Coordinates of C-alpha atoms in Angstrom, one line a residue:
M230 CA -20.4 26.6 19.5
E231 CA -19.5 29.2 16.9
I232 CA -17.8 28.0 13.6
I233 CA -16.0 30.6 11.7
S234 CA -16.0 29.7 8.0
I235 CA -13.0 29.3 5.8
G236 CA -12.6 31.2 2.5
A237 CA -15.0 33.0 0.3
P238 CA -17.9 33.2 -0.1
V239 CA -18.7 32.3 3.5
T240 CA -18.0 34.7 6.4
R241 CA -19.6 33.2 9.4
I242 CA -21.9 30.4 10.3
T243 CA -23.6 29.6 13.5
P244 CA -24.7 26.0 13.4
L245 CA -28.2 25.1 14.3
K246 CA -26.8 22.8 17.1
K247 CA -23.5 21.6 18.2
F248 CA -21.3 20.0 15.4
P249 CA -21.3 17.2 14.2
L250 CA -24.9 17.6 13.0
E251 CA -26.7 14.6 11.7
I252 CA -28.2 15.2 8.3
S253 CA -30.9 12.8 9.2
E254 CA -32.3 15.4 11.5
L255 CA -33.0 17.8 8.7
N256 CA -36.7 16.8 8.8
H257 CA -37.0 18.0 12.3
V258 CA -35.8 21.6 11.9
D259 CA -38.5 23.9 13.3
N260 CA -37.0 27.3 12.5
V261 CA -34.5 28.2 9.8
D262 CA -34.1 31.6 11.4
N263 CA -31.8 29.9 13.8
V264 CA -29.2 30.3 11.0
D265 CA -27.3 33.5 11.8
R266 CA -28.0 36.2 9.2
N267 CA -24.3 36.7 8.8
F268 CA -24.4 33.4 7.0
T269 CA -23.6 34.9 3.6
L270 CA -22.9 31.9 1.5
D271 CA -25.2 33.3 -1.1
D272 CA -28.4 35.2 -1.3
A273 CA -30.1 32.1 -2.4
V274 CA -28.9 30.2 0.7
E275 CA -30.4 32.8 3.0
A276 CA -33.7 31.8 1.6
A277 CA -33.0 28.2 1.2
P278 CA -35.1 25.4 2.5
E279 CA -34.1 24.0 5.8
K280 CA -32.3 20.8 4.4
L281 CA -30.1 22.8 2.2
A282 CA -29.2 25.4 5.0
K283 CA -28.4 22.6 7.5
A284 CA -26.4 20.6 4.8
L285 CA -24.2 23.6 4.2
A286 CA -23.8 24.2 7.9
V287 CA -22.5 20.7 8.3
I288 CA -20.1 20.9 5.4
Y289 CA -18.6 24.2 6.2
G290 CA -18.4 23.3 9.8
A291 CA -16.4 20.3 8.9
L292 CA -14.0 22.3 6.8
D293 CA -13.3 24.5 9.8
I294 CA -11.7 21.6 11.8
C295 CA -10.6 19.2 9.0
K296 CA -6.9 20.4 9.3
D297 CA -6.8 19.1 12.8
D298 CA -9.0 16.0 12.3
S299 CA -9.4 14.8 8.8
R300 CA -11.8 12.1 9.9
V301 CA -14.6 14.6 9.7
L302 CA -14.4 14.5 5.9
F303 CA -15.4 10.9 6.0
A304 CA -18.1 11.1 8.8
D305 CA -21.6 10.0 8.0
D306 CA -23.1 13.4 8.5
F307 CA -20.6 15.0 6.2
R308 CA -21.1 12.4 3.5
E309 CA -24.9 12.6 3.7
A310 CA -24.7 16.4 3.5
L311 CA -22.6 16.4 0.3
Q312 CA -24.9 13.6 -1.2
Y313 CA -27.9 15.9 -0.5
L314 CA -26.2 18.8 -2.3
Y315 CA -25.1 16.4 -5.2
A316 CA -28.7 15.1 -5.7
N317 CA -30.6 18.5 -5.1
D318 CA -28.3 21.5 -5.9
E319 CA -25.5 21.0 -8.4
G320 CA -24.3 24.6 -8.1
E321 CA -24.0 24.5 -4.4
Y322 CA -22.3 21.1 -4.6
Q323 CA -19.7 22.3 -7.0
R324 CA -19.0 25.3 -4.8
A325 CA -18.6 23.1 -1.7
R326 CA -16.4 20.8 -3.7
C327 CA -14.1 23.6 -4.5
E328 CA -13.9 24.7 -0.9
I329 CA -13.1 21.2 0.1
K330 CA -10.3 21.0 -2.4
K331 CA -8.8 24.3 -1.1
H332 CA -8.9 23.5 2.6
K333 CA -8.6 19.7 2.9
P334 CA -5.4 18.2 4.5
S335 CA -2.8 17.3 1.8
G336 CA -3.0 13.6 2.4
V337 CA -6.7 13.4 1.7
K338 CA -7.4 12.8 -2.0
M339 CA -10.4 14.4 -3.8
E340 CA -11.1 11.1 -5.5
D341 CA -11.8 9.5 -2.2
I342 CA -14.2 12.3 -1.3
D343 CA -16.0 12.0 -4.6
A344 CA -16.1 8.2 -4.0
I345 CA -18.0 8.5 -0.9
V346 CA -20.4 11.0 -2.3
K347 CA -21.3 9.0 -5.4
H348 CA -20.9 5.5 -4.1
R349 CA -20.7 4.8 -0.5
G350 CA -24.3 5.6 0.2
N351 CA -25.4 3.3 -2.7
E352 CA -26.6 0.0 -1.5
E353 CA -25.7 -1.7 -4.8
E354 CA -22.1 -0.4 -4.4
S355 CA -21.9 -1.7 -0.8
S356 CA -23.1 -5.0 -2.0
V357 CA -20.3 -5.2 -4.5
A358 CA -17.8 -4.7 -1.7
A359 CA -19.6 -7.6 0.2
D360 CA -19.4 -9.8 -2.8
L361 CA -15.6 -9.1 -3.1
I362 CA -15.1 -10.1 0.5
K363 CA -17.2 -13.3 0.0
L364 CA -15.2 -14.1 -3.2
C365 CA -11.8 -13.8 -1.3
L366 CA -13.1 -16.0 1.5
E367 CA -14.4 -18.7 -0.8
S368 CA -11.3 -18.6 -3.0
G369 CA -8.5 -19.0 -0.5
E370 CA -7.3 -18.8 3.1
L371 CA -6.2 -15.6 5.0
Y372 CA -2.9 -15.4 6.7
H373 CA -1.4 -12.7 9.1
D374 CA 2.2 -12.3 9.8
G375 CA 2.5 -10.8 13.3
D376 CA 6.1 -9.8 12.8
T377 CA 5.5 -7.5 9.8
D378 CA 1.8 -6.9 10.5
K379 CA 0.9 -7.8 6.9
S380 CA -2.2 -9.8 5.8
F381 CA -2.3 -12.2 2.9
I382 CA -4.6 -14.5 1.0
L383 CA -3.4 -17.9 -0.3
T384 CA -5.2 -18.6 -3.4
G385 CA -4.3 -21.0 -6.5
G386 CA -1.0 -21.8 -4.8
Q387 CA 0.0 -18.1 -4.6
M388 CA 0.3 -16.0 -1.5
L389 CA -0.8 -12.4 -2.3
N390 CA -0.2 -9.4 0.0
I391 CA -3.5 -7.7 0.5
E392 CA -1.9 -4.2 0.4
T393 CA -0.2 -4.6 -3.0
K394 CA -1.2 -4.1 -6.7
V395 CA -0.7 -7.7 -7.2
F396 CA -3.7 -8.5 -5.0
I397 CA -5.8 -5.8 -6.6
D398 CA -5.1 -7.1 -10.1
W399 CA -6.0 -10.6 -9.0
L400 CA -9.2 -9.6 -7.2
S401 CA -10.4 -7.4 -10.2
M402 CA -9.9 -10.3 -12.6
A403 CA -11.5 -12.8 -10.2
Y404 CA -14.6 -10.6 -9.8
Y405 CA -14.8 -10.1 -13.5
N406 CA -14.7 -13.7 -14.1
A407 CA -17.3 -14.4 -11.3
T408 CA -19.9 -12.0 -12.9
R409 CA -19.5 -13.2 -16.5
G410 CA -22.9 -14.1 -18.1
G411 CA -25.8 -12.7 -20.0
E412 CA -25.8 -12.1 -23.7
S413 CA -22.6 -10.2 -23.9
G414 CA -20.7 -12.8 -22.1
Y415 CA -18.6 -10.0 -20.4
G416 CA -18.2 -9.7 -16.5
Q417 CA -18.5 -6.5 -14.3
S418 CA -15.8 -4.3 -12.9
A419 CA -15.4 -3.3 -9.2
S420 CA -14.8 0.3 -8.6
E421 CA -11.7 1.4 -6.5
Q422 CA -13.8 2.3 -3.6
N423 CA -15.3 -1.3 -3.6
I424 CA -11.9 -2.8 -3.6
K425 CA -10.6 -0.4 -0.9
Q426 CA -13.5 -1.3 1.3
A427 CA -12.9 -5.0 0.7
R428 CA -9.2 -4.7 1.4
F429 CA -9.8 -2.9 4.8
A430 CA -12.2 -5.7 5.8
L431 CA -10.1 -8.5 4.6
A432 CA -7.0 -7.2 6.5
G433 CA -9.1 -7.1 9.6
I434 CA -10.4 -10.6 9.2
A435 CA -6.9 -11.9 8.5
K436 CA -5.5 -10.2 11.6
H437 CA -8.2 -11.5 14.0
E438 CA -9.4 -14.8 12.3
G439 CA -6.7 -15.7 9.8
I440 CA -3.8 -18.2 10.1
K441 CA -1.0 -16.8 12.2
Q442 CA 2.3 -17.6 10.3
A443 CA 5.4 -15.8 9.1
V444 CA 5.3 -15.1 5.3
H445 CA 8.6 -14.6 3.6
L446 CA 9.7 -12.6 0.7
R447 CA 12.5 -14.6 -1.1
A448 CA 14.5 -16.9 1.3
A449 CA 13.8 -18.5 4.6
M450 CA 15.1 -21.0 7.1
L451 CA 13.3 -23.7 8.9
N452 CA 14.7 -26.6 11.1
G453 CA 18.2 -26.2 9.6
N454 CA 16.9 -26.3 6.1
S455 CA 17.0 -23.4 3.5
Y456 CA 14.2 -22.4 1.2
I457 CA 14.4 -20.1 -1.8
H458 CA 11.2 -18.9 -3.5
L459 CA 11.5 -19.1 -7.3
G460 CA 9.0 -16.3 -7.7
D461 CA 7.4 -17.6 -10.9
G462 CA 3.8 -16.9 -9.8
T463 CA 3.5 -20.3 -8.1
S464 CA 4.4 -21.7 -4.8
K465 CA 7.6 -23.4 -6.1
A466 CA 10.7 -23.2 -4.0
V467 CA 14.1 -24.8 -3.7
E468 CA 14.5 -26.8 -0.6
I469 CA 18.2 -27.2 0.5
T470 CA 19.0 -29.7 3.2
P471 CA 22.4 -31.0 4.6
T472 CA 22.2 -33.9 2.1
G473 CA 21.1 -32.2 -1.1
W474 CA 18.4 -30.0 -2.7
R475 CA 15.2 -30.4 -4.7
V476 CA 12.5 -28.2 -6.2
T477 CA 9.1 -28.5 -4.4
D478 CA 5.6 -27.1 -4.6
D479 CA 4.8 -27.9 -1.0
A480 CA 7.5 -26.1 1.1
P481 CA 6.7 -25.9 5.0
V482 CA 7.3 -22.1 4.8
K483 CA 5.2 -19.6 3.0
F484 CA 6.3 -16.9 0.6
W485 CA 4.8 -13.8 -1.1
Q486 CA 5.9 -12.0 -4.2
S487 CA 5.9 -8.3 -4.7
S488 CA 4.9 -6.7 -8.1
A489 CA 8.7 -6.0 -9.0
M490 CA 9.9 -9.5 -8.1
Q491 CA 11.0 -11.5 -11.0
S492 CA 11.4 -15.3 -11.3
L493 CA 14.8 -17.1 -10.6
P494 CA 15.9 -19.7 -13.0
T495 CA 14.9 -23.2 -12.1
P496 CA 18.1 -24.9 -10.9
S497 CA 19.4 -28.1 -12.6
S498 CA 22.1 -30.7 -11.4
G499 CA 25.6 -30.7 -12.9
G500 CA 26.2 -27.0 -13.3
D501 CA 29.7 -25.2 -13.4
V502 CA 30.0 -22.1 -11.3
G503 CA 33.1 -21.2 -13.3
L504 CA 30.7 -20.1 -16.2
L505 CA 29.6 -17.2 -13.9
W506 CA 32.9 -15.3 -14.5
K507 CA 32.1 -15.0 -18.3
Y508 CA 29.5 -12.5 -17.2
V509 CA 30.8 -11.1 -13.9
N510 CA 34.1 -9.1 -14.2
V511 CA 35.9 -9.9 -10.9
N512 CA 39.5 -10.4 -10.2
D513 CA 40.6 -14.0 -9.5
K514 CA 41.4 -13.1 -6.0
D515 CA 38.0 -11.7 -5.3
R516 CA 35.9 -14.4 -6.8
L517 CA 35.6 -16.5 -3.6
L518 CA 34.3 -13.4 -1.8
V519 CA 31.6 -12.9 -4.5
L520 CA 30.5 -16.5 -4.2
A521 CA 30.5 -16.3 -0.4
W522 CA 28.2 -13.2 -0.7
I523 CA 25.9 -15.0 -3.1
L524 CA 25.5 -18.1 -0.7
E525 CA 25.2 -15.9 2.4
S526 CA 22.3 -14.0 0.7
F527 CA 20.1 -17.0 1.2
R528 CA 20.9 -17.5 5.0
P529 CA 18.5 -15.0 6.8
E530 CA 19.4 -16.4 10.2
T531 CA 22.8 -14.7 10.1
P532 CA 23.9 -11.1 9.5
F533 CA 24.3 -10.3 5.8
L534 CA 27.3 -8.8 4.0
V535 CA 27.5 -5.5 2.0
L536 CA 29.1 -6.3 -1.4
A537 CA 30.8 -3.1 -2.7
I538 CA 32.0 -3.3 -6.3
S539 CA 34.4 -0.6 -7.5
G540 CA 36.3 0.1 -10.7
Q541 CA 37.0 2.5 -13.5
Q542 CA 34.5 3.6 -16.1
G543 CA 33.7 0.8 -18.5
S544 CA 34.9 -1.9 -16.2
A545 CA 31.4 -3.6 -16.3
K546 CA 30.5 -2.7 -12.7
S547 CA 26.9 -2.4 -13.5
S548 CA 26.5 -5.3 -15.8
S549 CA 28.3 -7.5 -13.3
Q550 CA 26.2 -6.3 -10.4
D551 CA 23.0 -7.0 -12.6
K552 CA 24.1 -10.6 -13.4
I553 CA 24.7 -11.2 -9.6
R554 CA 21.3 -10.0 -8.6
Q555 CA 19.7 -12.1 -11.3
L556 CA 21.0 -15.2 -9.5
V557 CA 20.0 -14.0 -6.0
D558 CA 16.7 -11.9 -6.3
N559 CA 15.8 -11.0 -9.9
N560 CA 13.8 -7.8 -10.1
S561 CA 12.2 -5.6 -12.7
V562 CA 14.7 -3.0 -11.9
N563 CA 17.9 -4.8 -10.7
L564 CA 20.0 -1.6 -10.4
R565 CA 18.4 1.4 -8.4
V566 CA 19.7 5.0 -8.4
A567 CA 21.1 6.4 -5.2
P568 CA 18.4 6.8 -2.5
K569 CA 17.5 10.3 -1.4
S570 CA 16.4 9.4 2.2
T571 CA 16.3 6.7 4.9
E572 CA 12.7 6.1 4.0
D573 CA 13.4 5.5 0.3
I574 CA 16.0 2.8 1.5
F575 CA 13.7 1.1 3.9
V576 CA 10.6 1.1 1.7
G577 CA 12.6 -0.5 -1.2
A578 CA 13.9 -3.0 1.3
G579 CA 10.4 -3.9 2.3
L580 CA 9.5 -4.9 -1.2
S581 CA 12.8 -6.6 -2.3
W582 CA 15.0 -9.2 -0.9
V583 CA 18.3 -7.6 -2.2
V584 CA 19.0 -3.9 -1.8
S585 CA 20.9 -2.8 -4.9
F586 CA 22.3 0.6 -5.8
E587 CA 24.5 1.7 -8.6
N588 CA 26.8 4.5 -9.5
L589 CA 27.1 5.7 -5.9
S590 CA 29.7 8.6 -6.0
H591 CA 29.1 9.5 -2.4
L592 CA 27.2 8.0 0.7
T593 CA 26.3 10.3 3.5
P594 CA 27.2 9.0 7.1
A595 CA 23.4 8.5 7.6
M596 CA 23.1 6.4 4.5
Q597 CA 26.1 4.4 5.5
D598 CA 24.5 3.7 8.8
D599 CA 21.1 2.8 7.1
L600 CA 22.9 0.2 4.9
C601 CA 24.7 -1.3 7.8
T602 CA 21.3 -1.6 9.7
L603 CA 19.8 -3.3 6.7
A604 CA 22.6 -5.9 6.6
T605 CA 22.5 -6.7 10.4
G606 CA 18.7 -6.2 10.8
G607 CA 16.8 -3.2 12.0
G608 CA 13.8 -1.1 11.4
Y609 CA 12.4 2.3 10.3
A610 CA 9.4 4.0 11.8
S611 CA 7.4 7.0 10.7
R612 CA 4.1 8.4 12.0
K613 CA 1.0 7.1 10.2
L614 CA -0.8 9.7 8.2
F615 CA -3.6 11.5 10.1
T616 CA -2.7 10.0 13.5
N617 CA -0.8 11.1 16.5
D618 CA -0.2 7.8 18.2
E619 CA 0.3 5.3 15.4
E620 CA 3.5 4.3 13.4
N621 CA 4.2 2.7 10.1
I622 CA 7.1 0.3 10.9
I623 CA 9.4 -1.5 8.4
S624 CA 11.6 -4.0 10.0
V625 CA 13.9 -5.9 7.6
K626 CA 17.3 -7.5 7.2
R627 CA 18.7 -7.7 3.8
P628 CA 21.7 -8.4 1.6
V629 CA 23.2 -5.3 0.2
I630 CA 25.1 -4.8 -3.1
I631 CA 26.4 -1.4 -4.4
N632 CA 28.9 -0.2 -7.0
S633 CA 30.9 3.0 -7.3

């Protein structure tokens, strides 16, 4: 097979054998003259030892096909070839790195390439990833929600989504505490690559060996009872039955909390709903509709409603919407700007219970359809990066509130 190189200074490479070429075979090259003399990486390369010439052939051969198959940039032979340059020829390594940066697919990050070169082959780094996995398995239980295809770990009474920053922060701190000791009393940090490897493994373990159970975001229904997660970093939830309500630490349903989710106020008996209207500027005739929307927002077994607040400038539309959301699904950003695409709408809905947009001067027909789909239940699918036959699917049903 002939591989035509990409970009200067290479013009042509004839590999020593069919790609991919295992760098472990470098010791068995009998004749470096098999390298085509048009192989003009550099005058030094023409006279390079067999290992260097073969490493360069592997690297530039991979660059020729990486646009169509990005996996070659993470294959063992490519990693080992880069590691050889990194350890033995800094100049050629930096030249190869520039070519990789120029020709890699846009979805591949250079920090990931650098990580596999400097860390993946290191046994100590691999052992850190194994320690992280062991730490998680000893600290909690793994769950998998088949409906959303999300994996979780239940630890310290908190359900953490393995794909979120909340989990990364927890794991980083847990590893730091677990490695404390010595004269300094400080612990160790795990690299991004270690954590990424551990997350991949934990997601697979959860999917195949974990507890199969639905994990909800803010509200859930079970056996005719409603459950509302307070989102205060614990498992506390409000259980509402036909005869009353109570705050419990042991709800029969499981909840997880996104990084943007904020806690709801702990309810108390003897409240007066009339106090709400001091903070929410709504006409008397519309107040019952607002209360109905608030109550319906906690009933996921039925279609939700879209609450649209309209009024003149200075009529407290945004502040009223903010107060309403604080009661239902308090968030670090309660009011979001108008979405730019369907993907923006559904990605936000996947991480928040209430979808809330403010100052919407115009909604395209497509966005109107998207909001209706959210309220009644539906999904969004897009092709997963670097694949042809896999999809990222977000299936949600959410209460919607907007103002204009």
